[in-house]
Coordinates of C-alpha atoms in Angstrom, one line a residue:
X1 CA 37.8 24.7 -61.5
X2 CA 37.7 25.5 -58.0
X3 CA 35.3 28.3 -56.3
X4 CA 34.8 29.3 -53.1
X5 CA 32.0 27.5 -50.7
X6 CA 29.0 30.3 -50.6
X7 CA 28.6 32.8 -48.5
X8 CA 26.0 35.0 -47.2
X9 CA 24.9 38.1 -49.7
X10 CA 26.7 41.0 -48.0
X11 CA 30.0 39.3 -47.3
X12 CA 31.2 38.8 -51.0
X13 CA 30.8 42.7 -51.6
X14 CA 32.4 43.5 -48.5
X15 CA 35.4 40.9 -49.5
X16 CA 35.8 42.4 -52.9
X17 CA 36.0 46.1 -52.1
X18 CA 38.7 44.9 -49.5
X19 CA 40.1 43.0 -52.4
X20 CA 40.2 45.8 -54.7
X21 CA 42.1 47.9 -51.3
X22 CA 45.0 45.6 -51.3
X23 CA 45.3 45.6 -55.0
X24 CA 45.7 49.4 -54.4
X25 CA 42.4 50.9 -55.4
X26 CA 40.5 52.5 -53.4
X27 CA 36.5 51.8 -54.7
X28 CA 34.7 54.5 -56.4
X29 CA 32.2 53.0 -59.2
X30 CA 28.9 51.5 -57.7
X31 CA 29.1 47.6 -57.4
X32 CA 25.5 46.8 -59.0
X33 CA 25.7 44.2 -61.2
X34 CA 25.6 40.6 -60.5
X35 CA 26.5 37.3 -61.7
X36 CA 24.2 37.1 -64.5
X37 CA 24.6 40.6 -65.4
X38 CA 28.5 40.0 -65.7
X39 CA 28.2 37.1 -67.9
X40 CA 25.6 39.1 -69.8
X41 CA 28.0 41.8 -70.6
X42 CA 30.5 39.7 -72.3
X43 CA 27.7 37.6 -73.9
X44 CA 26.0 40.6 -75.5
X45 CA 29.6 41.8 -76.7
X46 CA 31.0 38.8 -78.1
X47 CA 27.0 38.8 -79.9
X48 CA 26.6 35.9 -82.5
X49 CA 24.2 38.4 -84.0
X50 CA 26.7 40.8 -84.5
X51 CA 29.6 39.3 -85.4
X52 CA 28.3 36.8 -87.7
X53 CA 25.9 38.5 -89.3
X54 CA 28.0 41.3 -90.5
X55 CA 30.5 39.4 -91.9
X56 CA 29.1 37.0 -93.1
X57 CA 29.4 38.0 -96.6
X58 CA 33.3 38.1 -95.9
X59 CA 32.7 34.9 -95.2
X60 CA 31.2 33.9 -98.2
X61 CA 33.9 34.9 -100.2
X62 CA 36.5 33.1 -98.1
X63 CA 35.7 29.8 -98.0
X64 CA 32.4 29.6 -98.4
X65 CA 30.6 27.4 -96.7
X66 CA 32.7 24.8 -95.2
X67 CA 35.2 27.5 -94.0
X68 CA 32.4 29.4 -91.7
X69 CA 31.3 26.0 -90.2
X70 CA 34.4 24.1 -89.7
X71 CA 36.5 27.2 -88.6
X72 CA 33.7 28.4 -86.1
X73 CA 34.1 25.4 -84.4
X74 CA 37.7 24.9 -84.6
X75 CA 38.0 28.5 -83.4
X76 CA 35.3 28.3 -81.1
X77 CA 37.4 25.4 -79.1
X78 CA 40.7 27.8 -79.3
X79 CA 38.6 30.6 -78.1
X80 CA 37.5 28.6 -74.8
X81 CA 41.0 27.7 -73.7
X82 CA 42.0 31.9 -74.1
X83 CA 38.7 32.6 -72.5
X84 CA 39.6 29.7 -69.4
X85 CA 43.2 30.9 -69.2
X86 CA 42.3 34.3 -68.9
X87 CA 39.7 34.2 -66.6
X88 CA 41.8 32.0 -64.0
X89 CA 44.0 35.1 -64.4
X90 CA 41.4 37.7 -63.8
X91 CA 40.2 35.4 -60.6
X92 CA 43.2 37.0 -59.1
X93 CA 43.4 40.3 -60.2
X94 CA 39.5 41.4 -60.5
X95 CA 39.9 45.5 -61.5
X96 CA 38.5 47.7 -64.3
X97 CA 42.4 47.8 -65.7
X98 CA 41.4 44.2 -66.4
X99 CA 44.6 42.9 -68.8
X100 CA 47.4 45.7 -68.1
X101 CA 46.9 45.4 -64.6
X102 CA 47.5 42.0 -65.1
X103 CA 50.5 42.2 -67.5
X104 CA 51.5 45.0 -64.8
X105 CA 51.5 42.7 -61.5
X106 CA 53.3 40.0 -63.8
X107 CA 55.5 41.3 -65.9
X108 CA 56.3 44.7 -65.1
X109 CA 55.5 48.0 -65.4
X110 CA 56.5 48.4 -69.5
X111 CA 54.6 44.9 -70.2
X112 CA 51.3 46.2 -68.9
X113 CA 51.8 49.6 -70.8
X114 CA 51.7 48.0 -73.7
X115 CA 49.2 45.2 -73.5
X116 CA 47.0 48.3 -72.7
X117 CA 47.4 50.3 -74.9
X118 CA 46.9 46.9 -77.2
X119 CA 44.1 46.3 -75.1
X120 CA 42.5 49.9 -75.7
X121 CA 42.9 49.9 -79.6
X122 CA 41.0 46.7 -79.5
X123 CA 37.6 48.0 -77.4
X124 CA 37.7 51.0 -79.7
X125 CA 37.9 48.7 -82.7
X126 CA 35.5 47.1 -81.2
X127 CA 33.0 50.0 -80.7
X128 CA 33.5 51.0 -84.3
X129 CA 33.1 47.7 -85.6
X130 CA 30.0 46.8 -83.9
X131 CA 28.2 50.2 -84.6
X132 CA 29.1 50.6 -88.1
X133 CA 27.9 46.9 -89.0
X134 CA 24.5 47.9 -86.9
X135 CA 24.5 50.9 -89.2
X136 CA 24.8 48.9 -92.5
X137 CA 22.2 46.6 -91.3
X138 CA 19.8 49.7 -90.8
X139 CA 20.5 50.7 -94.2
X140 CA 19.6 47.5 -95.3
X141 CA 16.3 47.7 -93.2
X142 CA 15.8 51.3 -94.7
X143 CA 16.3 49.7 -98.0
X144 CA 13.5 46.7 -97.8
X145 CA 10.9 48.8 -96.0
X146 CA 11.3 52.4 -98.1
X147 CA 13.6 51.9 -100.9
X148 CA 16.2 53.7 -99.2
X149 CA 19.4 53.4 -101.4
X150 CA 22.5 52.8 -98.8
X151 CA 25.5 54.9 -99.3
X152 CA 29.1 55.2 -97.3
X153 CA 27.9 58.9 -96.5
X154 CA 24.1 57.8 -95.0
X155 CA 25.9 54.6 -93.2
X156 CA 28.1 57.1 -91.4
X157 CA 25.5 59.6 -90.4
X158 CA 23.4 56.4 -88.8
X159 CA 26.2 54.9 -87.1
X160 CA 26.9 58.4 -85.5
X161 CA 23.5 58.6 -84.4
X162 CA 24.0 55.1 -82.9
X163 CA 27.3 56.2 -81.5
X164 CA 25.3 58.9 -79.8
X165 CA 23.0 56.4 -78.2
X166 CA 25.1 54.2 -76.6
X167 CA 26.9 57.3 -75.4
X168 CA 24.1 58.5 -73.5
X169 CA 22.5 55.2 -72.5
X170 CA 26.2 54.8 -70.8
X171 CA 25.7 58.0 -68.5
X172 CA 22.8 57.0 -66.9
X173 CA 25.2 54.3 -64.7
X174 CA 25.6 50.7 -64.7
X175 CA 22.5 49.4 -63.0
X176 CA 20.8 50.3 -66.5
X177 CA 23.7 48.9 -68.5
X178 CA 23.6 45.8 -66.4
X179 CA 19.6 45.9 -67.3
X180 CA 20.5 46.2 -70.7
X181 CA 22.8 43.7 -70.9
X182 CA 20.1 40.8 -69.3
X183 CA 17.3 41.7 -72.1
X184 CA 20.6 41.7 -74.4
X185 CA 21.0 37.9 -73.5
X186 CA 17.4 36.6 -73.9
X187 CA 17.2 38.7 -76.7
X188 CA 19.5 36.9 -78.5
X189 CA 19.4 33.5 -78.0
X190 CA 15.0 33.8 -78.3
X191 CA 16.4 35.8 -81.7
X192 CA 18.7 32.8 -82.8
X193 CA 15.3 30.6 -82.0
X194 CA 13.3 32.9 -84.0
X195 CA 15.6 33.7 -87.4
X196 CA 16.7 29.9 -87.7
X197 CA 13.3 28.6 -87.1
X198 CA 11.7 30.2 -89.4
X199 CA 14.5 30.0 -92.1
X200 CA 14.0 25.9 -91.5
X201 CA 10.3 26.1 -92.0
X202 CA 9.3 28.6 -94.2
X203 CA 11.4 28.0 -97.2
X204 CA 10.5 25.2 -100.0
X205 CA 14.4 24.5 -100.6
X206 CA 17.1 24.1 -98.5
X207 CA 21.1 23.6 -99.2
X208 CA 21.8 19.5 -98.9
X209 CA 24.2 19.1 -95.7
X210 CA 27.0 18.3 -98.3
X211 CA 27.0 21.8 -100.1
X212 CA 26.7 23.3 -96.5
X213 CA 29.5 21.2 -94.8
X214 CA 32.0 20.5 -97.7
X215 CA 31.9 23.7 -100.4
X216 CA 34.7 25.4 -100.3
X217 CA 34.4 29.1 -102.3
X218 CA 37.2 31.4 -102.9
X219 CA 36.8 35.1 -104.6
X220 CA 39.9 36.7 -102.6
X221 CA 42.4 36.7 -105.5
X222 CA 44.8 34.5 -103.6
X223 CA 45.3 31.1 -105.3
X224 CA 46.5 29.1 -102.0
X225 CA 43.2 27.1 -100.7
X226 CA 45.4 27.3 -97.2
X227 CA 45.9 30.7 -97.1
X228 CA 42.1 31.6 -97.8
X229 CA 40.5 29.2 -95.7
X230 CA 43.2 31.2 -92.2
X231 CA 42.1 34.1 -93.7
X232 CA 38.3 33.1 -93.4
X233 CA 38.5 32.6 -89.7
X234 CA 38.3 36.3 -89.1
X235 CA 34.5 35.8 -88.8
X236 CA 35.0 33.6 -85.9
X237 CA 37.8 35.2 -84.5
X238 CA 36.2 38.6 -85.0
X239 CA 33.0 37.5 -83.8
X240 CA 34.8 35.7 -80.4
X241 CA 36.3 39.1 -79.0
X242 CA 35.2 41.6 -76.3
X243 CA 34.6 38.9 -73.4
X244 CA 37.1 40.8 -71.6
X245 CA 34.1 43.1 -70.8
X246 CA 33.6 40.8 -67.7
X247 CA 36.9 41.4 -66.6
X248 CA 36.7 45.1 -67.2
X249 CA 33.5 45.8 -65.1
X250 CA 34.9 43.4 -62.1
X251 CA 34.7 46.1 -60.1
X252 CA 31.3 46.9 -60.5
X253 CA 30.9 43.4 -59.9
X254 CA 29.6 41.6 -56.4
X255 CA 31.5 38.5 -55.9
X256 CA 33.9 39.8 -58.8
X257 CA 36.8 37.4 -58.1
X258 CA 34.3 34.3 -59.0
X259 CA 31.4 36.1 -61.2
X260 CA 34.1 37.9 -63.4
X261 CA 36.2 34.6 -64.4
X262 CA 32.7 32.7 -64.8
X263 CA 31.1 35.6 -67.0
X264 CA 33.9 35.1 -69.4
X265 CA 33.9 31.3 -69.9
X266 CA 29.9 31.3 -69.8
X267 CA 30.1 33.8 -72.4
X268 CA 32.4 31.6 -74.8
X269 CA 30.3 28.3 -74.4
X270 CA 26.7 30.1 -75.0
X271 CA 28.1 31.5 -77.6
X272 CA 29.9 29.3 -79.6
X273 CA 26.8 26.6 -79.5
X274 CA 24.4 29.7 -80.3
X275 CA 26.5 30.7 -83.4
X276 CA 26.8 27.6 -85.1
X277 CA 23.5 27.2 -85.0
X278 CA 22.7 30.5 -86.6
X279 CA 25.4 30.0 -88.9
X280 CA 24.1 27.0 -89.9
X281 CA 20.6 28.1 -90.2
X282 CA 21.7 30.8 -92.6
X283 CA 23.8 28.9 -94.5
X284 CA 21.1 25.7 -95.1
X285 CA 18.7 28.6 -96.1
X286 CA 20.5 29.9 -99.0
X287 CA 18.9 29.9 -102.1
X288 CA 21.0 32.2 -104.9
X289 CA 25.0 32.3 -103.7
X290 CA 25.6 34.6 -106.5
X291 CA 22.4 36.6 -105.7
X292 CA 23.4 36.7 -102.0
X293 CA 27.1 37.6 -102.5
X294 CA 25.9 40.7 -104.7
X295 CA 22.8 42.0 -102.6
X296 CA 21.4 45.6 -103.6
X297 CA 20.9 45.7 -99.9
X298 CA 24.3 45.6 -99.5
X299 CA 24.0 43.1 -96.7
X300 CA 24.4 39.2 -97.7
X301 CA 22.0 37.6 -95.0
X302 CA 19.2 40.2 -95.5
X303 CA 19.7 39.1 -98.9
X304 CA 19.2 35.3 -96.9
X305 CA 16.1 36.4 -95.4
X306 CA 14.6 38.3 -98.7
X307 CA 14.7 35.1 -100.9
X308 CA 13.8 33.2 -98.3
X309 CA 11.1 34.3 -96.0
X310 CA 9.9 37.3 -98.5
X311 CA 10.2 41.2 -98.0
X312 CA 7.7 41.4 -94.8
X313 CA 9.6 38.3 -93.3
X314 CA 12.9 39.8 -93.9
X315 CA 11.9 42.7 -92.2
X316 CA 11.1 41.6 -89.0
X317 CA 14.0 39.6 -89.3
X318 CA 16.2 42.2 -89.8
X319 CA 15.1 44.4 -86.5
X320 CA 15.7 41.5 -84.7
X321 CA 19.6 41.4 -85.5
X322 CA 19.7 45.3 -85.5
X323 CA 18.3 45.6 -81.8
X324 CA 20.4 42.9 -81.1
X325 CA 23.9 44.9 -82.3
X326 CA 22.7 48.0 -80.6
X327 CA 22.6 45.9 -77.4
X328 CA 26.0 44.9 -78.1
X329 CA 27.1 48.2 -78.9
X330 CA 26.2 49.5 -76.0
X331 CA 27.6 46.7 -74.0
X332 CA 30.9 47.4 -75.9
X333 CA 31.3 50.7 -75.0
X334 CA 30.4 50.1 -71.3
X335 CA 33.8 48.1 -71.2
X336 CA 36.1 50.3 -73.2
X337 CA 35.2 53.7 -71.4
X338 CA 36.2 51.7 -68.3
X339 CA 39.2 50.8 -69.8
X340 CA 40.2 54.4 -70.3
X341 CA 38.8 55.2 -66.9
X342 CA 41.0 52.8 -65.0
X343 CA 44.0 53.7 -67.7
X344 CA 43.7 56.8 -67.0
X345 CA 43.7 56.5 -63.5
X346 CA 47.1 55.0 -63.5
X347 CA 48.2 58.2 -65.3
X348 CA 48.9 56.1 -68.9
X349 CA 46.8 58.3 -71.0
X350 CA 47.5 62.2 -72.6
X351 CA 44.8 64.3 -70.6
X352 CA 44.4 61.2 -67.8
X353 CA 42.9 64.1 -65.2
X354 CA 40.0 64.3 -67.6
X355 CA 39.3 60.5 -68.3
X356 CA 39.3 59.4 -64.6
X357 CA 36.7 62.2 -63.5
X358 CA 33.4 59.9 -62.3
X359 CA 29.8 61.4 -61.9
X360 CA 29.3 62.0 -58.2
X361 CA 25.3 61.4 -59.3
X362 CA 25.7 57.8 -61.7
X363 CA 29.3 56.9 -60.5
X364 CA 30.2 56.9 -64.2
X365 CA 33.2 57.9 -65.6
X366 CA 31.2 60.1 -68.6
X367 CA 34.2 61.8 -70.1
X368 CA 35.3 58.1 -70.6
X369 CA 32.4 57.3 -72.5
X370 CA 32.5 60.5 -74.7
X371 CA 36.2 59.6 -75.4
X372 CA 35.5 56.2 -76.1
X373 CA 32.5 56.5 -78.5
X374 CA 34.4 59.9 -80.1
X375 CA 37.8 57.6 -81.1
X376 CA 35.6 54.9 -82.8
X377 CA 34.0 57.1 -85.1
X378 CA 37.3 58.9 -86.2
X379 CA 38.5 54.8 -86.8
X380 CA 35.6 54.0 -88.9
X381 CA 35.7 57.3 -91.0
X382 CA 38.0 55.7 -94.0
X383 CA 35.0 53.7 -94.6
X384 CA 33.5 56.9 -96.3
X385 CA 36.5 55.9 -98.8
X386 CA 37.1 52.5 -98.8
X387 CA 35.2 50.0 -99.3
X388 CA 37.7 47.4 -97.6
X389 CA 37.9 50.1 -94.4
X390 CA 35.2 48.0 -92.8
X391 CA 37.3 44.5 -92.9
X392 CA 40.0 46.2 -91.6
X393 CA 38.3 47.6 -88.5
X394 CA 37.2 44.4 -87.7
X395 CA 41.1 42.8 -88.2
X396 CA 42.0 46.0 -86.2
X397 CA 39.7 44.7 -83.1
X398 CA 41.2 41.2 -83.8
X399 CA 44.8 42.2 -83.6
X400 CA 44.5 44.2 -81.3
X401 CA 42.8 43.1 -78.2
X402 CA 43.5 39.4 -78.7
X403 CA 47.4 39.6 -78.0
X404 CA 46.3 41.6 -75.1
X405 CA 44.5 38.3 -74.2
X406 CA 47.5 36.5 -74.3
X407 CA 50.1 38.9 -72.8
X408 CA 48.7 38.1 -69.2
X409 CA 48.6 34.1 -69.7
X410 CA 51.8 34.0 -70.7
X411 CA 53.4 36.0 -67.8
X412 CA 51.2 33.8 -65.7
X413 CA 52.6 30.8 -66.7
X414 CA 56.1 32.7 -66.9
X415 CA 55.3 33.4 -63.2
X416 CA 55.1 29.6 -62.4
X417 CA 54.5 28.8 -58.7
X418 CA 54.8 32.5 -57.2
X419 CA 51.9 33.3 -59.4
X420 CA 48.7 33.6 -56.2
X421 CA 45.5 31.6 -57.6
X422 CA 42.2 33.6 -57.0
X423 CA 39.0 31.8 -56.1
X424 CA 38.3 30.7 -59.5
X425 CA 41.6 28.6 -60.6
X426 CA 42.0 25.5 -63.2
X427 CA 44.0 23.4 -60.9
X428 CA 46.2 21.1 -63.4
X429 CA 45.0 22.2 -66.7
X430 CA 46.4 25.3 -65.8
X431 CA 49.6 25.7 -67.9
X432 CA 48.3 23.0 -71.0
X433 CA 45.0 25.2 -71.3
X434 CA 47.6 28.3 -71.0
X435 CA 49.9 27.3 -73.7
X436 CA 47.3 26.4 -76.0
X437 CA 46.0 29.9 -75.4
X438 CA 49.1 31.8 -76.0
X439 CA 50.3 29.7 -78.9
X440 CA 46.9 30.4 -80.9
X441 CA 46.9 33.7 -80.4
X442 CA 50.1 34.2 -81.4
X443 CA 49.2 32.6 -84.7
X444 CA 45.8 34.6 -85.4
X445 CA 47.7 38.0 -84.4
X446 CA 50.0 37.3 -87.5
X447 CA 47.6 35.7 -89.6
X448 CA 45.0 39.1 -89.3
X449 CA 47.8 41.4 -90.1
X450 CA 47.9 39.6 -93.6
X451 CA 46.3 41.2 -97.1
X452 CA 42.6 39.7 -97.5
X453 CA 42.0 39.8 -101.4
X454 CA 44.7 40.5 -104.6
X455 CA 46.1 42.0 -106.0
X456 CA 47.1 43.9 -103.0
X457 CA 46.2 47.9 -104.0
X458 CA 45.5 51.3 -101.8
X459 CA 42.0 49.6 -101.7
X460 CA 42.2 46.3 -101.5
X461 CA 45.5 46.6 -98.2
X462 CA 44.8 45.2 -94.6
X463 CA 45.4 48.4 -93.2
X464 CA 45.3 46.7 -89.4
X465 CA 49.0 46.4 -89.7
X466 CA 49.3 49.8 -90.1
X467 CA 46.9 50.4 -87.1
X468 CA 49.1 47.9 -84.7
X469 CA 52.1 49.5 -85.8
X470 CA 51.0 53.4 -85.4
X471 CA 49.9 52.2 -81.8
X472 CA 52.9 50.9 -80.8
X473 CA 54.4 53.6 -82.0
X474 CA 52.3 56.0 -79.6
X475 CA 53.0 53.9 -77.4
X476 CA 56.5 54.0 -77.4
X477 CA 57.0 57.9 -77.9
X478 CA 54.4 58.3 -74.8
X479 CA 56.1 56.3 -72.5
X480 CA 59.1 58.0 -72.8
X481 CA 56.3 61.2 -72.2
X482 CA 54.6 59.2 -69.2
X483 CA 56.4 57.0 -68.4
X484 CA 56.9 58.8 -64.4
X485 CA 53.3 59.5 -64.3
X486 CA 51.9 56.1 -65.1
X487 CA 51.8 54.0 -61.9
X488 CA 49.9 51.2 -60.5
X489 CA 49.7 51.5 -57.0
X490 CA 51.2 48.3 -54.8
X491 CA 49.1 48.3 -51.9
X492 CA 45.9 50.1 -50.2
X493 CA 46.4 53.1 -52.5
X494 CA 48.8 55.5 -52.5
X495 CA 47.9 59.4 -50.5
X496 CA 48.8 60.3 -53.7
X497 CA 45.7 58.3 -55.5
X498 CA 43.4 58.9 -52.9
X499 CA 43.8 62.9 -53.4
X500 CA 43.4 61.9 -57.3
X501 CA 40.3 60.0 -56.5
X502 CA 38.7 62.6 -54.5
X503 CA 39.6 65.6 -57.0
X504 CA 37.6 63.4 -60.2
X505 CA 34.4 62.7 -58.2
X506 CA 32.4 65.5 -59.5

């Protein structure tokens, strides 16, 4: 990978709001986050505490054991070459519009309509995903420490009260999510350090490597050992999504056109090494499958950490993960509000005027964030219903923003030679790297639109098909709607988009 040779401080800023001019922006959000704090972003979304903790017992039921080990690293490995042929991608093109932008310059004007709206149902997904797991994970908390006994209707008045708190911790402006987002990363990995450690030491039994590497469980229904163990990589799939969130605050970024593309593919690496090892350590720690699958907590691994390390154990445990998902929370909806706010700018959206308006005071698009956080909790409210709502959320995340992924790699290497490298390029392993990329997500985006369990009833349906398909539908009906509003501009910013810009700084 190739990077520039440094510079002084100031000159990177100065090159990247110049950058961002003859991309056809002209700046408006406050460039205050750095190279760590990029990275951070995408590291605290993508959250190994998150994402595997909270479907873990998914896991558990599809394959087991051997399924969650092998296909995190299998998928881990897939992951990176999306994560490196995207970011090469997002070198050249650093904006908030991150993926459609991309697709736009590319492709066209229709391919980067729809890779964002793809792109937006994913981030919401996302949002709702992340907060509703940190709710069932409070109400697992609630339930060890006061005998609190966890219902749909309780999960869904903590996750709005979570909702609420990232909402407002997102109007106070970047520099704090950017602080955020750096405890977020130590926070984690000294949490990984913490959970496994402990789970290694305290307990008297442990699960041989054999029973850990090699068992292979299946309570879906299906009777295909193939089928369950694809559909059991929607843990590491699921959990391997959001590091577009570098790519998204780029322009809140110094240095965007290197920090952005590194944040990503740091983000993957950390990760993936991180995750096995928590998986791992959960998984050697087991001590009643059964017993775990069917926890009164609701929550397999606090079931993990009960048996294991006792009540008080579990505890502390437990608000280790929690504050860990709210950071990622957080970090999630930072990167989807600026996703509206830069579709929105570009007139894609119904009521874009609104969505674009930025705080004069934070330089925060807050009617972003309210939208944002305000769509997620009308995706997770089936869940008060269903009791399969919450896999689905999560396959709607998957489906949703990993094409988007792909959409941009592929018109890159469609693009060939008149494609312009940024900074941050991958030389010869350019188009290998990118077909790899777009060939596996091509096979996870069908694969996640597949039933998980059978028979196949109103309860038991992978409603993210239905998802995918009602937003391509939207999208459809509203570009024939929007279609002469929604613009990217070519160069420097149209007189048009500067009057815009000046009329939704308030």
């Amino acid at each position: 990978m190739s990077t520039p040779r440094s510079r002084s401080v100031s000159t990177p800023q100065q090159d990247e709001e110049q950058r961002l001019r003859e991309l056809g922006y002209q700046p408006v959000l406050a460039r205050r986050m750095g190279s760590f704090g990029n990275f951070a972003i995408s590291f605290s979304v993508i959250s190994i505490l998150s994402g595997c903790m909270t479907l873990y017992g998914f896991g558990l039921d599809t394959g087991g054991p051997s399924v969650m080990l092998w296909g995190w690293t299998g998928v881990g490995l897939f992951v990176l070459c999306v994560g490196l042929a995207l970011a090469e991608v997002t070198s050249a093109y650093p904006t908030s519009g991150a993926l459609y932008y991309m697709a736009d310059r590319l492709g066209g004007r229709a391919w980067g309509w729809y890779t964002g709206w793809l792109n937006l149902l994913g981030l919401l997904g996302a949002i709702a995903g992340i907060d509703y797991g940190a709710a069932q994970f409070t109400g697992a908390l609630l339930n060890l420490q006061w005998g609190f006994t966890p219902t749909p209707q309780s999960t869904m008045v903590i996750f709005v009260c979570i909702l609420l708190l990232h909402a407002i911790l997102n109007l106070f402006g970047v520099r704090l999510v950017s602080l955020l987002n750096s405890v977020s990363v130590w926070w984690h990995l000294a949490g990984v350090a913490v959970i496994v450690g402990a789970l290694a030491i305290i307990p008297s039994h442990h699960q041989s490597p054999e029973f850990v590497f090699t068992e292979f469980v299946n309570n879906t229904g299906w009777s295909n050992p193939l089928y369950v163990a694809a559909i059991g990589l929607l843990l590491a799939q699921y959990t391997f999504s959001g590091y577009d969130a570098s790519a998204h605050l780029s322009e809140e970024t110094s240095n965007a056109s290197v920090s952005a593309a590194r944040g990503i593919v740091r983000a993957i690496w950390v990760s993936w090494v991180a995750g096995f090892v928590l998986l791992a350590g959960l998984t050697f720690a087991i001590q009643d499958y059964a017993g775990t699958q069917k926890s009164a907590t609701g929550v397999p691994p606090a079931q993990i950490l009960i048996d294991a390390l006792g009540t008080g154990g579990a505890t502390a445990m437990l608000l280790i993960v929690i504050i860990a998902q709210l950071f990622c929370g957080n970090a999630e909806v930072a990167a989807a509000s600026r996703m509206v706010f830069a579709f929105s700018r570009d007139g894609a959206l119904p009521g874009s005027r609104l969505w674009r308006r930025v705080s004069s005071r934070t330089q925060t698009p807050v009617l972003a964030v309210w939208l944002s956080v305000a769509v997620a909790c009308l995706l997770a409210l089936p869940s008060l219903y269903s009791e399969t709502a919450y896999g689905a959320v999560t396959a709607i995340n998957v489906i949703g923003i990993t094409p988007a992924y792909a959409i941009p790699v592929f018109l890159r290497l469609r693009a060939g030679d008149r494609f312009t490298k940024g900074p941050w390029h991958l030389g010869r392993w350019s188009k290998p790297i990118g077909w790899v990329a777009v060939v596996w997500v091509a096979l996870v985006t069908v694969l996640f639109c597949l039933p998980q369990s059978s028979p196949v009833t109103v309860d038991s349906m992978n409603y993210a098909s239905i998802a995918l398909a009602a937003v391509l539908v939207l999208a459809t009906v509203w570009w024939f709607v929007a279609r002469r509003s929604y613009n990217t501009p070519s160069a420097y910013g149209s007189a048009r988009e500067e009057a815009e810009i000046a009329e939704g700084i308030v």
